[in-house]
CSV table of C-alpha atoms in Angstrom, one decimal:
chain,number,residue,atom,x,y,z
A,268,UNK,CA,-64.9,84.6,-13.2
A,269,UNK,CA,-67.7,83.2,-11.3
A,270,UNK,CA,-68.4,81.1,-14.5
A,271,UNK,CA,-64.9,79.6,-14.7
A,272,UNK,CA,-65.4,78.4,-11.3
A,273,UNK,CA,-68.6,76.7,-11.8
A,274,UNK,CA,-67.1,75.0,-14.7
A,275,UNK,CA,-64.2,73.7,-12.5
A,276,UNK,CA,-66.0,72.6,-9.9
A,277,UNK,CA,-68.2,70.2,-12.0
A,278,UNK,CA,-65.4,68.8,-14.1
A,279,UNK,CA,-63.1,68.1,-11.3
A,280,UNK,CA,-66.3,67.5,-8.7
A,281,UNK,CA,-64.4,68.8,-5.6
A,282,UNK,CA,-66.5,68.8,-2.6
A,283,UNK,CA,-64.9,68.7,0.2
A,284,UNK,CA,-66.7,65.9,1.5
A,285,UNK,CA,-64.4,63.6,-0.4
A,286,UNK,CA,-61.8,63.7,2.1
A,287,UNK,CA,-64.7,62.6,4.8
A,288,UNK,CA,-65.5,64.7,8.1
A,289,UNK,CA,-61.6,65.1,8.9
A,290,UNK,CA,-62.3,66.4,12.0
A,291,UNK,CA,-58.8,64.2,13.2
A,292,UNK,CA,-56.1,66.9,12.1
A,293,UNK,CA,-53.5,65.7,14.7
A,294,UNK,CA,-52.5,62.2,12.5
A,295,UNK,CA,-49.2,60.9,14.4
A,296,UNK,CA,-47.3,61.8,11.2
A,297,UNK,CA,-44.4,59.4,11.0
A,298,UNK,CA,-41.2,61.5,10.8
A,299,UNK,CA,-39.9,60.2,7.8
A,300,UNK,CA,-43.2,61.2,5.6
A,301,UNK,CA,-42.7,64.8,6.6
A,302,UNK,CA,-40.4,66.6,4.7
A,303,UNK,CA,-36.9,66.1,5.7
A,304,UNK,CA,-35.2,69.1,7.2
A,305,UNK,CA,-31.4,69.4,6.6
A,306,UNK,CA,-31.4,72.6,8.7
A,307,UNK,CA,-28.7,71.2,11.1
A,308,UNK,CA,-26.6,69.9,8.4
A,309,UNK,CA,-26.3,73.3,6.8
A,310,UNK,CA,-25.6,75.1,9.7
A,311,UNK,CA,-22.8,72.7,10.3
A,312,UNK,CA,-21.4,73.1,7.0
A,313,UNK,CA,-21.9,76.7,7.1
A,314,UNK,CA,-19.5,77.0,9.5
A,315,UNK,CA,-16.8,74.4,8.6
A,316,UNK,CA,-17.1,74.4,4.8
A,317,UNK,CA,-16.5,78.2,4.4
A,318,UNK,CA,-13.4,77.8,6.8
A,319,UNK,CA,-12.2,74.7,5.2
A,320,UNK,CA,-12.6,76.0,2.0
A,321,UNK,CA,-10.9,79.0,2.8
A,322,UNK,CA,-7.9,76.8,3.9
A,323,UNK,CA,-7.7,75.0,0.6
A,324,UNK,CA,-8.0,77.9,-1.2
A,325,UNK,CA,-4.9,79.8,0.2
A,326,UNK,CA,-2.4,76.6,0.5
A,327,UNK,CA,-3.3,75.2,-2.8
A,328,UNK,CA,-3.1,78.6,-4.6
A,329,UNK,CA,0.4,79.0,-2.7
A,330,UNK,CA,2.0,75.3,-3.9
A,331,UNK,CA,0.7,75.2,-7.0
A,332,UNK,CA,1.7,79.1,-8.0
A,333,UNK,CA,4.8,78.2,-6.6
A,334,UNK,CA,4.8,75.2,-9.0
A,335,UNK,CA,3.7,76.9,-11.9
A,336,UNK,CA,6.3,79.9,-11.2
A,337,UNK,CA,9.3,77.1,-11.1
A,338,UNK,CA,8.5,76.2,-14.1
A,339,UNK,CA,8.0,79.4,-15.7
A,340,UNK,CA,11.1,80.9,-14.6
A,341,UNK,CA,13.4,78.1,-13.5
A,342,UNK,CA,12.7,75.2,-15.3
A,343,UNK,CA,12.1,74.2,-18.7
A,344,UNK,CA,9.6,71.0,-18.7
A,345,UNK,CA,11.8,68.8,-19.8
A,346,UNK,CA,9.7,65.3,-19.7
A,347,UNK,CA,5.9,64.3,-20.3
A,348,UNK,CA,5.6,64.3,-16.5
A,349,UNK,CA,7.1,68.0,-16.2
A,350,UNK,CA,4.3,69.0,-18.6
A,351,UNK,CA,1.4,67.1,-16.8
A,352,UNK,CA,3.0,68.6,-13.5
A,353,UNK,CA,2.2,72.1,-15.0
A,354,UNK,CA,-0.9,71.3,-16.2
A,355,UNK,CA,-2.1,69.3,-13.3
A,356,UNK,CA,-1.0,73.0,-11.4
A,357,UNK,CA,-2.9,74.8,-13.2
A,358,UNK,CA,-5.8,73.1,-13.0
A,359,UNK,CA,-5.6,72.9,-9.6
A,360,UNK,CA,-5.3,76.5,-9.5
A,361,UNK,CA,-8.8,76.9,-11.9
A,362,UNK,CA,-10.1,74.5,-9.2
A,363,UNK,CA,-9.6,76.3,-5.8
A,364,UNK,CA,-10.5,79.7,-7.5
A,365,UNK,CA,-13.7,78.3,-7.7
A,366,UNK,CA,-13.9,77.6,-3.6
A,367,UNK,CA,-14.4,80.8,-2.4
A,368,UNK,CA,-18.0,80.8,-4.4
A,369,UNK,CA,-18.9,77.7,-2.6
A,370,UNK,CA,-17.6,78.7,0.6
A,371,UNK,CA,-20.3,81.7,0.0
A,372,UNK,CA,-22.9,79.6,-1.0
A,373,UNK,CA,-22.5,77.1,1.9
A,374,UNK,CA,-22.1,80.5,4.8
A,375,UNK,CA,-25.3,81.7,3.2
A,376,UNK,CA,-26.8,78.6,2.6
A,377,UNK,CA,-28.3,79.5,-0.9
A,378,UNK,CA,-26.8,80.8,-4.0
A,379,UNK,CA,-26.1,84.3,-4.2
A,380,UNK,CA,-24.8,84.6,-7.6
A,381,UNK,CA,-26.0,84.9,-11.1
A,382,UNK,CA,-27.1,82.4,-13.2
A,383,UNK,CA,-24.2,82.7,-15.6
A,384,UNK,CA,-21.6,82.6,-12.5
A,385,UNK,CA,-23.7,79.0,-11.5
A,386,UNK,CA,-22.9,77.5,-15.0
A,387,UNK,CA,-19.3,79.0,-14.8
A,388,UNK,CA,-18.5,77.9,-11.6
A,389,UNK,CA,-19.7,74.6,-12.0
A,390,UNK,CA,-18.0,74.5,-15.4
A,391,UNK,CA,-14.9,75.3,-13.9
A,392,UNK,CA,-15.2,73.1,-11.2
A,393,UNK,CA,-16.1,70.0,-13.0
A,394,UNK,CA,-13.3,70.4,-15.9
A,395,UNK,CA,-10.5,71.1,-13.3
A,396,UNK,CA,-11.5,68.4,-10.7
A,397,UNK,CA,-11.4,65.8,-13.3
A,398,UNK,CA,-8.7,67.2,-15.6
A,399,UNK,CA,-6.6,66.7,-12.1
A,400,UNK,CA,-7.7,63.4,-12.0
A,401,UNK,CA,-7.0,62.5,-15.3
A,402,UNK,CA,-3.2,64.1,-15.2
A,403,UNK,CA,-2.8,61.3,-12.3
A,404,UNK,CA,-3.3,58.9,-14.4
A,405,UNK,CA,-1.1,60.4,-17.2
A,406,UNK,CA,1.7,60.6,-14.8
A,407,UNK,CA,1.3,57.2,-13.5
A,408,UNK,CA,1.9,56.2,-17.6
A,409,UNK,CA,4.4,58.2,-18.2
A,410,UNK,CA,6.6,57.1,-15.1
A,411,UNK,CA,5.4,53.6,-15.9
A,412,UNK,CA,7.2,54.1,-19.6
A,413,UNK,CA,9.8,55.4,-18.5
A,414,UNK,CA,10.5,53.0,-15.7
A,415,UNK,CA,9.4,49.4,-16.5
A,416,UNK,CA,10.0,50.0,-20.4
A,417,UNK,CA,13.0,52.0,-19.9
A,418,UNK,CA,15.0,49.9,-22.7
A,419,UNK,CA,12.4,50.4,-25.7
A,420,UNK,CA,10.8,53.9,-24.1
A,421,UNK,CA,13.4,56.5,-25.5
A,422,UNK,CA,12.0,56.9,-28.9
A,423,UNK,CA,8.4,56.6,-27.6
A,424,UNK,CA,8.9,59.5,-24.8
A,425,UNK,CA,10.5,62.1,-27.1
A,426,UNK,CA,7.9,61.5,-29.9
A,427,UNK,CA,5.4,61.8,-26.9
A,428,UNK,CA,7.2,65.3,-26.2
A,429,UNK,CA,7.4,66.4,-29.3
A,430,UNK,CA,3.8,66.4,-29.3
A,431,UNK,CA,3.5,67.9,-25.9
A,432,UNK,CA,1.7,70.9,-27.2
A,433,UNK,CA,-0.8,69.0,-29.2
A,434,UNK,CA,-1.9,66.7,-26.0
A,435,UNK,CA,-2.2,69.1,-24.1
A,436,UNK,CA,-4.7,70.8,-26.3
A,437,UNK,CA,-6.7,67.8,-27.0
A,438,UNK,CA,-6.9,67.5,-22.7
A,439,UNK,CA,-8.3,70.8,-22.3
A,440,UNK,CA,-9.8,71.1,-25.2
A,441,UNK,CA,-11.7,67.9,-24.8
A,442,UNK,CA,-12.4,68.6,-21.3
A,443,UNK,CA,-14.3,72.1,-22.1
A,444,UNK,CA,-15.8,70.6,-24.8
A,445,UNK,CA,-17.5,67.7,-23.0
A,446,UNK,CA,-17.9,69.5,-19.7
A,447,UNK,CA,-20.6,71.3,-21.8
A,448,UNK,CA,-23.2,69.0,-20.1
A,449,UNK,CA,-22.4,70.7,-16.4
A,450,UNK,CA,-22.7,74.1,-18.4
A,451,UNK,CA,-26.2,73.1,-19.9
A,452,UNK,CA,-27.7,71.1,-16.7
A,453,UNK,CA,-26.7,73.3,-13.9
A,454,UNK,CA,-28.8,76.2,-13.3
A,455,UNK,CA,-29.8,78.4,-10.5
A,456,UNK,CA,-33.3,78.0,-9.5
A,457,UNK,CA,-35.8,77.8,-6.6
A,458,UNK,CA,-36.2,75.1,-4.2
A,459,UNK,CA,-38.3,75.7,-1.3
A,460,UNK,CA,-38.4,79.1,-1.4
A,461,UNK,CA,-34.4,79.6,-1.4
A,462,UNK,CA,-32.3,79.7,-4.7
A,463,UNK,CA,-29.7,76.9,-5.3
A,464,UNK,CA,-27.2,76.4,-8.1
A,465,UNK,CA,-27.5,72.7,-8.9
A,466,UNK,CA,-28.1,70.5,-12.1
A,467,UNK,CA,-31.8,70.4,-13.3
A,468,UNK,CA,-32.8,67.9,-16.2
A,469,UNK,CA,-35.6,67.6,-18.3
A,470,UNK,CA,-38.8,66.8,-16.8
A,471,UNK,CA,-39.9,64.3,-19.6
A,472,UNK,CA,-36.6,62.3,-19.7
A,473,UNK,CA,-36.2,59.6,-16.6
A,474,UNK,CA,-34.3,62.1,-14.2
A,475,UNK,CA,-33.6,59.2,-11.9
A,476,UNK,CA,-31.3,57.6,-15.1
A,477,UNK,CA,-29.9,61.2,-15.6
A,478,UNK,CA,-28.8,61.7,-12.1
A,479,UNK,CA,-27.3,58.1,-11.9
A,480,UNK,CA,-25.5,58.4,-15.4
A,481,UNK,CA,-24.0,61.8,-13.9
A,482,UNK,CA,-23.0,60.0,-10.5
A,483,UNK,CA,-21.6,56.9,-12.6
A,484,UNK,CA,-19.6,58.8,-15.0
A,485,UNK,CA,-18.1,61.1,-11.9
A,486,UNK,CA,-17.2,58.0,-10.2
A,487,UNK,CA,-15.7,56.6,-13.1
A,488,UNK,CA,-13.5,59.4,-14.4
A,489,UNK,CA,-13.1,61.2,-10.8
A,490,UNK,CA,-11.8,57.8,-9.3
A,491,UNK,CA,-12.0,54.5,-10.7
A,492,UNK,CA,-10.2,54.9,-13.6
A,493,UNK,CA,-7.2,57.2,-12.1
A,494,UNK,CA,-7.1,54.6,-9.5
A,495,UNK,CA,-6.7,51.7,-12.2
A,496,UNK,CA,-4.1,53.5,-13.7
A,497,UNK,CA,-2.0,53.8,-10.7
A,498,UNK,CA,-2.6,50.5,-9.2
A,499,UNK,CA,-1.5,49.2,-12.8
A,500,UNK,CA,1.6,51.5,-13.4
A,501,UNK,CA,2.7,51.5,-9.7
A,502,UNK,CA,2.6,48.1,-9.2
A,503,UNK,CA,4.7,47.1,-12.0
A,504,UNK,CA,7.4,50.3,-11.1
A,505,UNK,CA,7.7,49.0,-7.5
A,506,UNK,CA,8.5,45.5,-8.9
A,507,UNK,CA,11.2,46.9,-11.4
A,508,UNK,CA,12.5,49.2,-8.7
A,509,UNK,CA,12.9,46.2,-6.2
A,510,UNK,CA,14.6,44.4,-8.6
A,511,UNK,CA,16.7,47.7,-9.8
A,512,UNK,CA,20.4,48.0,-8.1
A,513,UNK,CA,20.0,51.8,-7.7
A,514,UNK,CA,20.9,53.5,-4.5
A,515,UNK,CA,17.8,55.8,-4.8
A,516,UNK,CA,15.5,52.8,-5.3
A,517,UNK,CA,14.4,53.2,-1.3
A,518,UNK,CA,13.3,56.6,-1.9
A,519,UNK,CA,11.5,55.9,-4.9
A,520,UNK,CA,9.1,52.6,-3.6
A,521,UNK,CA,8.5,55.3,-0.5
A,522,UNK,CA,7.5,58.1,-3.2
A,523,UNK,CA,5.3,55.7,-4.7
A,524,UNK,CA,3.8,54.5,-2.0
A,525,UNK,CA,2.7,58.0,-0.3
A,526,UNK,CA,1.2,58.8,-4.0
A,527,UNK,CA,-1.0,56.2,-3.5
A,528,UNK,CA,-1.7,56.3,-0.1
A,529,UNK,CA,-2.9,59.9,-0.2
A,530,UNK,CA,-4.8,59.3,-3.4
A,531,UNK,CA,-6.8,56.5,-1.3
A,532,UNK,CA,-7.2,58.5,1.8
A,533,UNK,CA,-8.2,61.7,0.1
A,534,UNK,CA,-10.6,60.0,-2.5
A,535,UNK,CA,-11.9,57.0,-1.0
A,536,UNK,CA,-14.4,58.5,1.8
A,537,UNK,CA,-15.6,61.1,-0.4
A,538,UNK,CA,-16.2,58.5,-3.4
A,539,UNK,CA,-18.2,56.3,-0.7
A,540,UNK,CA,-20.1,58.6,0.1
A,541,UNK,CA,-21.2,59.6,-3.6
A,542,UNK,CA,-21.5,55.7,-4.1
A,543,UNK,CA,-23.9,55.7,-0.9
A,544,UNK,CA,-26.1,58.8,-2.2
A,545,UNK,CA,-26.0,57.2,-6.1
A,546,UNK,CA,-27.4,53.6,-4.8
A,547,UNK,CA,-30.1,55.4,-2.4
A,548,UNK,CA,-31.3,57.9,-5.7
A,549,UNK,CA,-35.3,57.6,-6.1
A,550,UNK,CA,-35.6,54.8,-3.5
A,551,UNK,CA,-38.5,55.0,-1.1
A,552,UNK,CA,-36.8,53.4,1.9
A,553,UNK,CA,-34.3,56.3,3.3
A,554,UNK,CA,-34.8,58.0,6.7
A,555,UNK,CA,-34.1,61.5,7.5
A,556,UNK,CA,-31.6,60.5,10.2
A,557,UNK,CA,-30.1,58.5,7.3
A,558,UNK,CA,-30.1,61.6,4.9
A,559,UNK,CA,-28.7,63.7,7.7
A,560,UNK,CA,-25.7,61.3,8.2
A,561,UNK,CA,-25.0,61.2,4.8
A,562,UNK,CA,-25.2,65.3,4.8
A,563,UNK,CA,-22.6,65.2,7.4
A,564,UNK,CA,-20.2,63.2,5.7
A,565,UNK,CA,-20.7,64.4,2.1
A,566,UNK,CA,-19.4,67.8,3.7
A,567,UNK,CA,-16.3,66.1,5.2
A,568,UNK,CA,-15.2,63.8,2.8
A,569,UNK,CA,-15.5,66.5,0.2
A,570,UNK,CA,-13.0,68.9,1.8
A,571,UNK,CA,-10.6,65.7,2.3
A,572,UNK,CA,-11.2,65.0,-1.4
A,573,UNK,CA,-10.2,68.7,-2.3
A,574,UNK,CA,-7.4,69.0,0.3
A,575,UNK,CA,-5.8,66.2,-2.6
A,576,UNK,CA,-4.7,69.6,-5.1
A,577,UNK,CA,-2.8,71.1,-1.7
A,578,UNK,CA,-1.0,67.8,-1.4
A,579,UNK,CA,0.1,67.3,-5.5
A,580,UNK,CA,2.8,69.8,-5.4
A,581,UNK,CA,4.2,68.7,-2.5
A,582,UNK,CA,3.7,64.8,-3.5
A,583,UNK,CA,4.4,65.2,-7.0
A,584,UNK,CA,7.0,68.3,-7.5
A,585,UNK,CA,8.6,69.3,-4.0
A,586,UNK,CA,9.3,65.8,-3.1
A,587,UNK,CA,12.3,65.9,-5.8
A,588,UNK,CA,15.2,67.0,-5.2
A,589,UNK,CA,15.3,69.0,-8.2
A,590,UNK,CA,12.2,71.2,-7.6
A,591,UNK,CA,13.2,71.6,-3.7
A,592,UNK,CA,16.7,73.3,-4.9
A,593,UNK,CA,14.6,75.3,-7.9
A,594,UNK,CA,11.9,76.5,-4.7
A,595,UNK,CA,15.0,77.6,-2.4
A,596,UNK,CA,16.2,79.6,-5.0
A,597,UNK,CA,12.9,81.5,-5.2
A,598,UNK,CA,12.5,82.2,-1.3
A,599,UNK,CA,16.3,83.3,-2.3
A,600,UNK,CA,15.4,85.6,-5.1
A,601,UNK,CA,12.2,87.1,-3.5
A,602,UNK,CA,14.0,88.0,-0.4
A,603,UNK,CA,16.9,89.2,-2.2
A,604,UNK,CA,14.5,91.8,-4.2
A,605,UNK,CA,13.0,92.8,-0.8
A,606,UNK,CA,16.3,93.1,0.8
A,607,UNK,CA,17.0,95.3,-2.4
A,608,UNK,CA,14.4,97.3,-1.9
A,609,UNK,CA,14.9,97.9,1.6
A,610,UNK,CA,18.7,99.0,1.5
A,611,UNK,CA,19.9,99.8,-1.9
A,612,UNK,CA,23.3,99.2,-2.5
A,613,UNK,CA,22.6,95.6,-0.9
A,614,UNK,CA,23.6,92.9,-3.8
A,615,UNK,CA,22.5,89.5,-3.6
A,616,UNK,CA,25.0,86.8,-5.3
A,617,UNK,CA,22.6,86.0,-8.2
A,618,UNK,CA,25.8,84.6,-10.2
A,619,UNK,CA,26.3,81.9,-7.0
A,620,UNK,CA,23.2,80.4,-7.4
A,621,UNK,CA,22.7,80.6,-11.3
A,622,UNK,CA,26.1,78.7,-11.2
A,623,UNK,CA,24.3,76.1,-8.4
A,624,UNK,CA,21.6,75.4,-10.5
A,625,UNK,CA,23.5,74.8,-13.4
A,626,UNK,CA,25.9,72.5,-11.7
A,627,UNK,CA,22.6,70.7,-10.3
A,628,UNK,CA,21.4,70.2,-13.9
A,629,UNK,CA,24.6,68.9,-15.1
A,630,UNK,CA,24.3,66.3,-12.5
A,631,UNK,CA,21.0,65.3,-13.2
A,632,UNK,CA,21.4,64.8,-16.8
A,633,UNK,CA,22.6,61.5,-17.1
A,634,UNK,CA,19.8,60.8,-14.6
A,635,UNK,CA,17.1,61.9,-16.8
A,636,UNK,CA,15.0,58.8,-16.8
A,637,UNK,CA,14.9,58.4,-12.8
A,638,UNK,CA,14.2,62.0,-12.7
A,639,UNK,CA,11.2,62.2,-14.8
A,640,UNK,CA,10.2,60.5,-11.1
A,641,UNK,CA,11.1,64.1,-10.0
A,642,UNK,CA,13.3,62.6,-6.8
B,9,UNK,CA,6.8,53.5,-32.5
B,10,UNK,CA,4.2,55.3,-34.5
B,11,UNK,CA,1.5,52.6,-34.0
B,12,UNK,CA,2.2,53.2,-30.4
B,13,UNK,CA,2.1,56.8,-30.4
B,14,UNK,CA,-1.2,56.5,-32.3
B,15,UNK,CA,-2.3,53.7,-29.2
B,16,UNK,CA,-2.1,56.2,-26.6
B,17,UNK,CA,-3.7,59.3,-28.8
B,18,UNK,CA,-6.5,57.0,-29.0
B,19,UNK,CA,-6.3,55.8,-25.2
B,20,UNK,CA,-6.4,59.6,-24.4
B,21,UNK,CA,-9.5,60.5,-27.0
B,22,UNK,CA,-11.5,57.2,-25.7
B,23,UNK,CA,-11.0,58.5,-21.7
B,24,UNK,CA,-12.2,62.1,-22.9
B,25,UNK,CA,-14.8,61.0,-25.6
B,26,UNK,CA,-16.3,59.6,-21.9
B,27,UNK,CA,-15.1,62.7,-19.8
B,28,UNK,CA,-18.7,63.8,-19.0
B,29,UNK,CA,-18.5,65.1,-15.7
B,30,UNK,CA,-20.5,66.6,-13.0
B,31,UNK,CA,-19.0,66.7,-9.6
B,32,UNK,CA,-21.8,67.0,-7.1
B,33,UNK,CA,-21.2,70.0,-4.7
B,34,UNK,CA,-22.5,68.9,-1.2
B,35,UNK,CA,-26.2,69.9,-1.4
B,36,UNK,CA,-28.0,70.0,1.8
B,37,UNK,CA,-31.4,70.5,0.6
B,38,UNK,CA,-34.6,69.7,2.5
B,39,UNK,CA,-36.6,66.8,0.4
B,40,UNK,CA,-39.6,64.8,0.9
B,41,UNK,CA,-38.1,61.1,1.0
B,42,UNK,CA,-41.6,59.0,1.3
B,43,UNK,CA,-45.4,59.6,1.2
B,44,UNK,CA,-47.5,60.0,3.9
B,45,UNK,CA,-50.5,57.5,4.3
B,46,UNK,CA,-52.9,59.7,5.4
B,47,UNK,CA,-55.3,62.0,3.6
B,48,UNK,CA,-55.5,65.3,4.7
B,49,UNK,CA,-58.6,67.4,4.9
B,50,UNK,CA,-58.0,70.6,2.8
B,51,UNK,CA,-59.1,72.4,6.1
B,52,UNK,CA,-56.0,71.6,7.5
B,53,UNK,CA,-53.6,72.6,5.0
B,54,UNK,CA,-52.7,76.4,4.6
B,55,UNK,CA,-50.4,76.1,1.3
B,56,UNK,CA,-48.4,73.6,-1.1
B,57,UNK,CA,-45.4,73.6,-2.8
B,58,UNK,CA,-43.7,70.8,-5.4
B,59,UNK,CA,-40.9,68.7,-5.5
B,60,UNK,CA,-39.4,67.8,-8.9
B,61,UNK,CA,-37.2,64.9,-9.5
B,62,UNK,CA,-35.5,66.6,-11.9
B,63,UNK,CA,-34.5,68.9,-9.5
B,64,UNK,CA,-32.4,68.6,-6.4
B,65,UNK,CA,-34.3,66.2,-4.9
B,66,UNK,CA,-35.1,63.1,-6.3
B,67,UNK,CA,-38.5,62.0,-6.2
B,68,UNK,CA,-42.0,63.7,-7.2
B,69,UNK,CA,-43.9,65.3,-4.2
B,70,UNK,CA,-46.4,67.5,-3.1
B,71,UNK,CA,-45.5,69.2,0.1
B,72,UNK,CA,-48.7,70.5,2.3
B,73,UNK,CA,-47.9,73.0,4.8
B,74,UNK,CA,-50.5,72.1,7.9
B,75,UNK,CA,-52.1,74.6,10.3
B,76,UNK,CA,-49.9,73.0,12.7
B,77,UNK,CA,-46.9,74.1,10.7
B,78,UNK,CA,-46.1,70.7,9.5
B,79,UNK,CA,-44.6,69.9,6.0
B,80,UNK,CA,-46.4,66.9,4.9
B,81,UNK,CA,-44.9,64.6,1.9
B,82,UNK,CA,-48.1,63.3,-0.4
B,83,UNK,CA,-47.6,61.5,-3.4
B,84,UNK,CA,-48.7,63.4,-6.5
B,85,UNK,CA,-50.3,60.5,-8.4
B,86,UNK,CA,-52.7,60.1,-5.3
B,87,UNK,CA,-56.3,60.9,-6.4
B,88,UNK,CA,-57.0,62.9,-3.2
B,89,UNK,CA,-53.8,64.9,-3.4
B,90,UNK,CA,-54.6,65.9,-6.6
B,91,UNK,CA,-57.9,67.2,-5.8
B,92,UNK,CA,-56.3,68.9,-2.6
B,93,UNK,CA,-53.9,70.5,-5.0
B,94,UNK,CA,-57.5,72.1,-7.1
B,95,UNK,CA,-58.7,73.0,-3.9
B,96,UNK,CA,-55.6,74.9,-2.9
B,97,UNK,CA,-55.0,76.3,-6.2
B,98,UNK,CA,-58.7,77.5,-6.0
B,99,UNK,CA,-58.5,79.4,-2.8
B,100,UNK,CA,-55.6,80.9,-4.1
B,101,UNK,CA,-57.6,82.3,-7.3
B,102,UNK,CA,-60.4,83.2,-5.5
B,103,UNK,CA,-58.0,86.0,-3.2
């Protein structure tokens, strides 16, 4: 042991004189060269994020489960938009189911679950968040084909609809396959003595480049691609609607504007925060104060972005008259079941509601093109 | 018509091929942002940890914990930092 020590000292010549007499221990350290502690941000997000995520989780589950139940028991998915809506509801349900884990992680300030859970939660979260975004782009494209290209769209739409199973399988399989990256890079490890669940890249490869690539892809597929699709499609849709002689066109335009505005309101702040984070990656001129501000704004804007998946059922499904009537029917049926349990002998007029819905259907059959707008 | 369906599928596939995603869940880690200009004498240092650029923070750094309970960020490429790390590791070994 002592031999090793001697060898060590001769090789590295580490006499402490190298550091000078060193009587001055009280350098006035510039605050930004000290470890930047984000404890105050963690304290804030430890309270705010769990509450916000719980609310998003509850309302997201409620709305999206209602959409799935409606499609499962009351309404057959007739158009491609219906198929996308159903898939989006499922993606949103899976997404909000991961939020309790992140809420616990924020509340405790560390990742208390296993490494496998870290990979699974990050994976499910990434796949479904971006899958939802992709489906928003798909919906705007389907509406564009239905309304702007209405004359030539009939055969195209029926063919796409015939392959809806395949398209869905492609969407889900590819997203699971390709989000393999999140499964690979995310892991549980210790930073400054506490366990975290975050991506860790290979040491040899340039980690900043990897982080930039991942941020760029997230910005691209989580924001810019759906935004581009929505702007292009809805611009032409509004143009067509303005020219159309349809009594419902004003409502349709309002729906389009609401869809785009809600998307922007929810997603722009979060993506600006992501963009600023990406722009500062690896820079040496950052201040600790700036990092704190960025930390607060990331927590808040992320909640806003996730709120989007609670609003999707309202904006896309329940804004439609048909969907609303099915929704009322579900509420009524649930109420009837409860009443029947409480008071046997009480009968709800199920027949009445059946005929009500079928009449609604026959009314809207001729209007199928417009109903892809679920109005 | 068949071609437009193929076009749609191709567009969908193209979107999905680049569909690498890694959403960054808000992560408020304590990180070193810059390096100190001063040389710290090892006798004032009680311990150190490493910050790796491939993990949660994005620059490589050595964090020295001083007797005054400050966490000072140092450039791992500087000679004095390497030496201080060696001395501190040696000190740990001896214990």
